[in-house]
CSV table of C-alpha atoms in Angstrom, one decimal:
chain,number,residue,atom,x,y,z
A,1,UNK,CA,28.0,-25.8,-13.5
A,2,UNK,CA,24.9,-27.5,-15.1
A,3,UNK,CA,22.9,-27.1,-12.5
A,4,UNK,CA,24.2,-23.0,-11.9
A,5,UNK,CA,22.9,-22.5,-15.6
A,6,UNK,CA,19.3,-24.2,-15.0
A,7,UNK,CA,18.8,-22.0,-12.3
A,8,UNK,CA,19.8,-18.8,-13.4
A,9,UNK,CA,17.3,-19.8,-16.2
A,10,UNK,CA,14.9,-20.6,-14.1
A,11,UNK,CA,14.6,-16.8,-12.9
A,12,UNK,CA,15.1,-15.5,-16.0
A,13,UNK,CA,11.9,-17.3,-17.1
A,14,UNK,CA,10.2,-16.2,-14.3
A,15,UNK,CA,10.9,-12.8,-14.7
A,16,UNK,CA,9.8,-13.0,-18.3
A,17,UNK,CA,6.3,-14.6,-17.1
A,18,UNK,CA,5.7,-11.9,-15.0
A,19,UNK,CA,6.0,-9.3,-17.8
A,20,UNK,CA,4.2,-11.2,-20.6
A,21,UNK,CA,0.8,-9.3,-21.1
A,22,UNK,CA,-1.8,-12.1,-20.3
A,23,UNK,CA,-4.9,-12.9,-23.0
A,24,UNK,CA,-3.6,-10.3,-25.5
A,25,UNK,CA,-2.6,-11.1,-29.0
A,26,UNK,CA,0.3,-8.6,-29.9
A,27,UNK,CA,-0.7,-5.2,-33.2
A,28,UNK,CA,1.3,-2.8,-35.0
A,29,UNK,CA,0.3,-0.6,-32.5
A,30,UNK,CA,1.3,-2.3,-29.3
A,31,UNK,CA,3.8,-4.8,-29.9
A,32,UNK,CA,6.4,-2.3,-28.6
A,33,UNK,CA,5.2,-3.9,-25.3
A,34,UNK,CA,7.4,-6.7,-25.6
A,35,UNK,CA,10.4,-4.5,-24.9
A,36,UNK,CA,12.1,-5.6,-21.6
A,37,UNK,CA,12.8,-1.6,-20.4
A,38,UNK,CA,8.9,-1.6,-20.6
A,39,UNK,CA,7.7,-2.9,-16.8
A,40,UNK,CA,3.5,-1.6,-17.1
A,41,UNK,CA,1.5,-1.0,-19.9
A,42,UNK,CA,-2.4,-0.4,-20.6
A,43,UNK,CA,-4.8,0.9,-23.0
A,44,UNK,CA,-6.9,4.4,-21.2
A,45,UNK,CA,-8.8,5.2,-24.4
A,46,UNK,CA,-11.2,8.2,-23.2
A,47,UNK,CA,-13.0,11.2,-25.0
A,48,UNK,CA,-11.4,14.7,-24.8
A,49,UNK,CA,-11.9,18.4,-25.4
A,50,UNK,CA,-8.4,19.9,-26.2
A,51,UNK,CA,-8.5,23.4,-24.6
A,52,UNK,CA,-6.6,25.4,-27.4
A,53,UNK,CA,-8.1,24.0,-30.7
A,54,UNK,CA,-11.0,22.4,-31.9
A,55,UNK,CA,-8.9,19.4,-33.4
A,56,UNK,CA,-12.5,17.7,-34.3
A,57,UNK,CA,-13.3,20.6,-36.2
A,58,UNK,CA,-10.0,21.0,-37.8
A,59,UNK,CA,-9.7,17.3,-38.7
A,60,UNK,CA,-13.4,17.0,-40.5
A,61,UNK,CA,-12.2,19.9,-42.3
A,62,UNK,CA,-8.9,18.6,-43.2
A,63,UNK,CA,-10.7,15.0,-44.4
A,64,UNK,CA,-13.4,17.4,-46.9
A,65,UNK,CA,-10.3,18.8,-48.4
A,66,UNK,CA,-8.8,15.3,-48.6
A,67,UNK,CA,-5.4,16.3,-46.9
A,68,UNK,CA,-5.5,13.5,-44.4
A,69,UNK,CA,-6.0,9.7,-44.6
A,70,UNK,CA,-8.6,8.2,-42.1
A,71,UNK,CA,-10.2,4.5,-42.0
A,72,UNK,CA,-13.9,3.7,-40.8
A,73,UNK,CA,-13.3,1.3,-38.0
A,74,UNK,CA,-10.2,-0.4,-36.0
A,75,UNK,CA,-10.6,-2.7,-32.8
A,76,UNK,CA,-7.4,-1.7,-30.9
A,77,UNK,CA,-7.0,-4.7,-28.9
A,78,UNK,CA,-7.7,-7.2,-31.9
A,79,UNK,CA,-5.7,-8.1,-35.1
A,80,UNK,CA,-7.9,-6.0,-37.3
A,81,UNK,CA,-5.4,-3.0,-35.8
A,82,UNK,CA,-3.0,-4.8,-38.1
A,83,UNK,CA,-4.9,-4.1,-42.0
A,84,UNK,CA,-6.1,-0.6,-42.0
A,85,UNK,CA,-8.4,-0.1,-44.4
A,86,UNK,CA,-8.8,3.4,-45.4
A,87,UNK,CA,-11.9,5.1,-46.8
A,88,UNK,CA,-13.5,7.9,-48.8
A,89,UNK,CA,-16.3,10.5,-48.3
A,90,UNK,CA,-18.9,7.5,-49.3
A,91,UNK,CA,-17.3,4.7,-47.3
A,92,UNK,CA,-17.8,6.9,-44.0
A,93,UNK,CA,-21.3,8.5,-44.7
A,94,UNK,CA,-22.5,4.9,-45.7
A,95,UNK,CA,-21.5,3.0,-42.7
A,96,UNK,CA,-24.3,4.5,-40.4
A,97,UNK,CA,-27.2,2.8,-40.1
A,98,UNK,CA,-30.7,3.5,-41.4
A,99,UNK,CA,-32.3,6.3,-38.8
A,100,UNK,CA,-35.5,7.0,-40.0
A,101,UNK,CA,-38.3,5.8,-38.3
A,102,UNK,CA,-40.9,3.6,-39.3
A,103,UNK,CA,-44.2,4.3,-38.7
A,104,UNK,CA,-45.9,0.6,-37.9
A,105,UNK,CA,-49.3,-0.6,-37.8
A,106,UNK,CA,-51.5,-2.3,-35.5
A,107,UNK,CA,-50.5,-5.3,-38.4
A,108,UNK,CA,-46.7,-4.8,-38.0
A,109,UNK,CA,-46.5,-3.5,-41.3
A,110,UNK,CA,-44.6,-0.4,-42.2
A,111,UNK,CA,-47.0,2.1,-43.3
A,112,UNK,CA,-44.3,5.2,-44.7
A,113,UNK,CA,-42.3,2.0,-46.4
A,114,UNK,CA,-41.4,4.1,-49.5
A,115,UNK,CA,-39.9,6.9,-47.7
A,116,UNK,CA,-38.6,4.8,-45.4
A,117,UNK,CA,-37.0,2.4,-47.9
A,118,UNK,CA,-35.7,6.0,-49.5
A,119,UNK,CA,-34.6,8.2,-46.6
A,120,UNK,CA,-33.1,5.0,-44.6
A,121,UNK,CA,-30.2,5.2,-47.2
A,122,UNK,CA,-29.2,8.8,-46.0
A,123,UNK,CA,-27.6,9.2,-42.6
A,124,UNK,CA,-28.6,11.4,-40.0
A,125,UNK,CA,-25.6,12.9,-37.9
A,126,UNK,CA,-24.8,15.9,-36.2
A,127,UNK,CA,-21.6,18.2,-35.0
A,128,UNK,CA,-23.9,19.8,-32.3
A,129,UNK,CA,-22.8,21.6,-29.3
A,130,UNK,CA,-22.6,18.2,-27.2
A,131,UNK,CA,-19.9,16.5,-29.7
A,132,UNK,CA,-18.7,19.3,-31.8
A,133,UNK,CA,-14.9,19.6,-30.1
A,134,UNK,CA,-15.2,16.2,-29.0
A,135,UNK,CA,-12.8,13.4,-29.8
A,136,UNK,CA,-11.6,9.9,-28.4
A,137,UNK,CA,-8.7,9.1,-28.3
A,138,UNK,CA,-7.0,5.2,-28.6
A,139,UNK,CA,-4.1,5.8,-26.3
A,140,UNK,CA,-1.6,3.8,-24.3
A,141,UNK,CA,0.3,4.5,-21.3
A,142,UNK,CA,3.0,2.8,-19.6
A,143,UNK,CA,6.1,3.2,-17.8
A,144,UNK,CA,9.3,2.6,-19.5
A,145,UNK,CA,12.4,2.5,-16.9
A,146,UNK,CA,11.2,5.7,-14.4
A,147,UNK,CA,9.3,7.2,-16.5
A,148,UNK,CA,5.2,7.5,-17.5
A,149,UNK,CA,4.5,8.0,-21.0
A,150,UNK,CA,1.7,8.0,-23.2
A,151,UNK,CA,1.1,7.1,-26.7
A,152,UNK,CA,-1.9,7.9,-29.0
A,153,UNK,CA,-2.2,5.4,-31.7
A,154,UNK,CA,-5.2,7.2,-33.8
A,155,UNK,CA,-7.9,9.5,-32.6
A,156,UNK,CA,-11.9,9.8,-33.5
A,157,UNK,CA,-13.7,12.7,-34.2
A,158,UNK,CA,-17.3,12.1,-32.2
A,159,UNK,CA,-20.5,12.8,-34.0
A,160,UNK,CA,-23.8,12.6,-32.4
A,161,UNK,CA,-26.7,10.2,-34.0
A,162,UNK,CA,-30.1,11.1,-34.0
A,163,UNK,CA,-33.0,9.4,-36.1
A,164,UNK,CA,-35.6,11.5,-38.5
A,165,UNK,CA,-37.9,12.2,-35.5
A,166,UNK,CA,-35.3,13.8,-33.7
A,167,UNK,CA,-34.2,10.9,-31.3
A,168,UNK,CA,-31.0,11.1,-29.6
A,169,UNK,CA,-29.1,7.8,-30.1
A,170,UNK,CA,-25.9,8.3,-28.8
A,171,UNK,CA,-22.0,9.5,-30.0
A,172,UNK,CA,-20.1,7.4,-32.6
A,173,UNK,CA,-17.0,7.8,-34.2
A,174,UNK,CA,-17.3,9.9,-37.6
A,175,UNK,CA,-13.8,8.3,-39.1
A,176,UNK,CA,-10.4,7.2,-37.1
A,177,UNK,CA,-7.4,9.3,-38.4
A,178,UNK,CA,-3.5,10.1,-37.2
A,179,UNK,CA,-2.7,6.6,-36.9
A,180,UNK,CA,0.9,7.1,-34.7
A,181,UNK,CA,2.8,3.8,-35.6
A,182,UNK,CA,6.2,5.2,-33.7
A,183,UNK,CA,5.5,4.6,-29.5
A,184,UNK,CA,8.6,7.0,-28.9
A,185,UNK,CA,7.2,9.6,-31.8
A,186,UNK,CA,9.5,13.1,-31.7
A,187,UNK,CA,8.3,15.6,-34.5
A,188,UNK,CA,11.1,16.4,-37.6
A,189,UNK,CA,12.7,20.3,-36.6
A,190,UNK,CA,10.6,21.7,-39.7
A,191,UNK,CA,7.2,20.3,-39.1
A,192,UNK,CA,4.3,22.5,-38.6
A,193,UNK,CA,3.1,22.0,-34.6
A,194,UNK,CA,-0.3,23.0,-33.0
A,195,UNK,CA,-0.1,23.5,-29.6
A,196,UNK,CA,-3.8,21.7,-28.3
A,197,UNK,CA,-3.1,22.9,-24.8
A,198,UNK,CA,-2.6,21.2,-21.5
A,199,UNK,CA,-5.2,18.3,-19.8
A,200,UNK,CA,-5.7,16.8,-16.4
A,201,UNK,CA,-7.8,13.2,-16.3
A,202,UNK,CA,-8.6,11.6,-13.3
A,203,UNK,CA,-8.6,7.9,-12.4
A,204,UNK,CA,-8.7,5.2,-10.1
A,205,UNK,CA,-5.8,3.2,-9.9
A,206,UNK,CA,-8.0,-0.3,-10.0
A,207,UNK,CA,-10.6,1.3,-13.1
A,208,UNK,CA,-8.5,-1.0,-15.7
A,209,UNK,CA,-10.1,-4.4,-17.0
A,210,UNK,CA,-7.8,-7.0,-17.2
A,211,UNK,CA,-8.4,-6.6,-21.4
A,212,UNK,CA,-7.4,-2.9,-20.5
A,213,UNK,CA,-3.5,-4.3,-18.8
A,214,UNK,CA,-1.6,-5.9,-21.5
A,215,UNK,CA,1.3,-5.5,-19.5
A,216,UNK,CA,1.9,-5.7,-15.6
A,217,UNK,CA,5.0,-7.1,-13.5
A,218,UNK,CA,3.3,-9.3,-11.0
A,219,UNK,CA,0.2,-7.5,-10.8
A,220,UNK,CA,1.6,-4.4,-9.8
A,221,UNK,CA,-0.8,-1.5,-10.8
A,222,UNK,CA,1.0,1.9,-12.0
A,223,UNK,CA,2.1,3.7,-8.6
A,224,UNK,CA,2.7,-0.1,-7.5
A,225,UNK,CA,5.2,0.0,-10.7
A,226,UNK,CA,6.7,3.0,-10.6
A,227,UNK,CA,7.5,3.1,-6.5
A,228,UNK,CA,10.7,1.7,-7.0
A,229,UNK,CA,11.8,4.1,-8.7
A,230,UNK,CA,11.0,6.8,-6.3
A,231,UNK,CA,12.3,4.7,-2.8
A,232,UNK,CA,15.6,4.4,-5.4
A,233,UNK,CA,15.5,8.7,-5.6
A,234,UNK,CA,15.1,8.0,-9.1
A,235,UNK,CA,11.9,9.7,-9.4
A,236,UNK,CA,11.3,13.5,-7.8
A,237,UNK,CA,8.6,13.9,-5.7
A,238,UNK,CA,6.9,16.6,-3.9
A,239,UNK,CA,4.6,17.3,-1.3
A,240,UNK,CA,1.9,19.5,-2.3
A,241,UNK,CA,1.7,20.6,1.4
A,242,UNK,CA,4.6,21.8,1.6
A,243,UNK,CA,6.1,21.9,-2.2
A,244,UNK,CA,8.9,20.2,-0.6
A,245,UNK,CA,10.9,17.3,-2.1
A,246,UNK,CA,10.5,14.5,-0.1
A,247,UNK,CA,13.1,11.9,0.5
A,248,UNK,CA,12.3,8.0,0.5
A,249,UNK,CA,12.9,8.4,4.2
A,250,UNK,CA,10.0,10.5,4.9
A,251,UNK,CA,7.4,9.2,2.4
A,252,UNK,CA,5.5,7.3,5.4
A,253,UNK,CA,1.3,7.0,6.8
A,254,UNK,CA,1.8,10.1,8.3
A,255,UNK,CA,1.3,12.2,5.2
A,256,UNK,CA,-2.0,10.6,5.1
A,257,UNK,CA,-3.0,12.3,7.9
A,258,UNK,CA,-4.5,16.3,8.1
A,259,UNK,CA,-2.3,17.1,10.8
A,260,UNK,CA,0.7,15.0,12.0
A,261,UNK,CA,-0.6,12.4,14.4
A,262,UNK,CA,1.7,13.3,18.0
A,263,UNK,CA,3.0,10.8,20.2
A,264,UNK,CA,4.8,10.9,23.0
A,265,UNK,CA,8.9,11.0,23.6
A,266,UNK,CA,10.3,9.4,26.4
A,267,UNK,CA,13.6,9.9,28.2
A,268,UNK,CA,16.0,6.9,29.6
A,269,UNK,CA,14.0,6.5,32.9
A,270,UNK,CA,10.5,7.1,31.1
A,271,UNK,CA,9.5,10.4,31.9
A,272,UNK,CA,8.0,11.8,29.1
A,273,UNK,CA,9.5,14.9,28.0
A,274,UNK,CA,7.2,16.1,24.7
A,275,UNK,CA,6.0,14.6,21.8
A,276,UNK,CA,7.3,13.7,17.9
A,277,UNK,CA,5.7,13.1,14.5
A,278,UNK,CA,4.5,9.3,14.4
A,279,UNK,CA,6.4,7.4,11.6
A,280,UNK,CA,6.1,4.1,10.3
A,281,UNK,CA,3.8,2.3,7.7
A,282,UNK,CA,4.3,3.1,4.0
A,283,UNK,CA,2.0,5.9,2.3
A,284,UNK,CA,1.7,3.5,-0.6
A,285,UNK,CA,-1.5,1.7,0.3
A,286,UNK,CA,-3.4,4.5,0.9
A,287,UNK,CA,-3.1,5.7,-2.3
A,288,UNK,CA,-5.3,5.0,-4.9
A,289,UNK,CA,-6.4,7.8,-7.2
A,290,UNK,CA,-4.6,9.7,-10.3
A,291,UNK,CA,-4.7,13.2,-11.6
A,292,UNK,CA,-2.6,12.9,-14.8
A,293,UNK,CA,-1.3,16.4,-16.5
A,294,UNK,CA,-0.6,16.1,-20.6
A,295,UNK,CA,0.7,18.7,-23.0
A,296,UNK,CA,-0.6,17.8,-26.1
A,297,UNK,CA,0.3,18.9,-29.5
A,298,UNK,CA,-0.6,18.0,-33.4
A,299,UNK,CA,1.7,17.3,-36.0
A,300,UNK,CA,0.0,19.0,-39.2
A,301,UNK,CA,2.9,17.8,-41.1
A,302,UNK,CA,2.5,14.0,-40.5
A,303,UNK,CA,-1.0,13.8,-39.3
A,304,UNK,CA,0.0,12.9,-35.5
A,305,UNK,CA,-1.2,13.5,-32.5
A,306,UNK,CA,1.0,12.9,-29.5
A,307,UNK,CA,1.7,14.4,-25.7
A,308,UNK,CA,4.3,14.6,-23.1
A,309,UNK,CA,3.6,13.6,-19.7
A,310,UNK,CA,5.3,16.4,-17.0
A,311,UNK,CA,3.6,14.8,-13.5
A,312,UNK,CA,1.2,13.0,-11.9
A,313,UNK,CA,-0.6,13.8,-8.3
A,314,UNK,CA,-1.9,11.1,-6.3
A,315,UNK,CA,-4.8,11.0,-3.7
A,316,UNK,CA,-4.7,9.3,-0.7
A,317,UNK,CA,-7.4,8.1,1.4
A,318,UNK,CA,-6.9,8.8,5.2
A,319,UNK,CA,-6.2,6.3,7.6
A,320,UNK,CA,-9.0,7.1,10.3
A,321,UNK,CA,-12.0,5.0,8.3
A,322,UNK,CA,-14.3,7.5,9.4
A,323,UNK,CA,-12.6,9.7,6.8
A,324,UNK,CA,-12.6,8.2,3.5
A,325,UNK,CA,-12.3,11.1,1.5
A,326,UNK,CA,-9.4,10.8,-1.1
A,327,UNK,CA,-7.1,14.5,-1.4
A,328,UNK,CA,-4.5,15.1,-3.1
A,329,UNK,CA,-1.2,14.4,-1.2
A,330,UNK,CA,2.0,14.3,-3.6
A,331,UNK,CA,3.1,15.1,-7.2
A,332,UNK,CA,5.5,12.9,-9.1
A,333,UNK,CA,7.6,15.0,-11.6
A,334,UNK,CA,9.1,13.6,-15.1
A,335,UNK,CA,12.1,15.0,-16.3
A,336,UNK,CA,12.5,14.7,-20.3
């Protein structure tokens, strides 16, 4: 009996190991990790342009009229996520640096020194046409029993930096606001909704660092984790092809391929009488690009922004080498 019990925990700590994110000291924001219905988790922060609103707009505005909280700086992945310090007008204009620029000798000294020493104090940003509907967004995705979600945990209105002369600099964020602190957010039946419109992002299913994975069951990337589900016909998925719904059966190399590779049928004395649909080999390593549909919306009530996520299509790279062009092969569809 003794030794029944030390083996069956011995697997159980195994299977705990594998879960455990690796290097990644727990926040508020993604401790939820640590549930055991969670298999895959990582952090895809990325700028958007919401299609229906300009929510950058709308949330400078909102922050002028003081209607919504916001804080000047958060590190996601360190325990400053876990003390948000909010600010004022004066907090967020004052933490840009000084942008005007000094006119220097053949000496080194600063020849405009009093305007410098003057102007320096006043910050030079811009809501131009390059950053005016732009935000970015700290988000995380993961898969929680079959399905791939997505949580936003604040986003960042993007302001472009330029110094006196003119000189591009670069996009910052202007304040961090609708901090999410709820993973599995739903909105109350009375709250006032924006609908920001629907978005496709593209990636690589190896383009996350390993301080990007906090979660991963033995270093299975996201298809990798959510396969499973689908051999199990716990997942739908289609063929774009074909808008047919495949079965686990049928999900092999040979939709890969632009035309079904043909080889030849044999009879009992091995004649050959025609040809069939090769078969064999599992699509799965050939597939290695993500197109990832959101509907988005914002929660004027609570200051929220959050997203459901209705499919994914993959790419697959073809088998001839020759060929290494990735397409678009299959859509995975999540039910709510």
């Amino acid at each position: 009996m003794k030794k029944i019990i030390i083996l069956l925990l011995f697997f159980n700590f195994k299977h705990s190991l594998a879960q455990l994110p690796t290097n990644h000291i727990p926040t508020q924001f993604d401790k939820f990790i640590e549930r055991p219905e969670i298999d895959w988790a990582v952090y895809k922060s990325d700028t958007i342009r919401f299609p229906k609103i300009n929510l950058n707009e709308y949330l400078r505005t909102q922050f002028q009229k003081e209607k919504i909280k916001v804080a000047a700086n958060i590190v996601s992945i360190s325990l400053r996520a876990n003390e948000i310090i909010y600010a004022d007008k004066k907090m967020i204009n004052d933490k840009y640096f000084p942008l005007l620029d000094p006119i220097i000798d053949s000496f080194g000294n600063i020849r405009n020194r009093e305007a410098f020493e003057k102007e320096s104090r006043t910050p030079v940003n811009r809501f131009d046409s390059s950053v005016n509907d732009l935000l970015y967004l700290t988000e995380i995705l993961y898969i929680e029993k079959n399905k791939l979600k997505s949580y936003i945990a604040w986003v960042s209105p993007q302001t472009a930096i330029y110094t006196s002369s003119d000189l591009f600099l670069g996009t910052c964020d202007y304040f961090l606001t609708a901090f999410n602190f709820d993973d599995n957010f739903e909105p109350a039946k009375n709250d006032n909704i924006i609908d920001l419109g629907k978005t496709q992002r593209q990636f690589f299913t190896d383009s996350f660092t390993s301080n990007d994975r906090i979660k991963e069951l033995y270093g299975r990337n996201l298809i990798e984790t959510l396969w499973p589900y689908v051999l199990n016909n716990k997942l739908e998925i289609f063929s774009l092809k074909t808008n047919k719904k495949l079965t686990p059966t049928e999900m092999d190399i040979n939709l890969a391929y632009e035309t079904p590779v043909m080889v030849p049928l044999f009879d009992s004395l091995g004649n050959e009488i025609g040809n069939k649909p090769m078969t064999g080999g599992s699509i799965l390593e050939y597939i290695s690009k993500i197109e990832m549909t959101q509907e988005c919306y914002y929660d004027v009530s609570k200051n929220i922004v959050y997203n459901k996520i209705p499919e994914i299509i993959l790419f697959s790279r073809s088998p001839w080498y020759e060929n290494p062009d990735l397409k678009p092969i299959l859509k995975i569809v999540f039910k709510n």
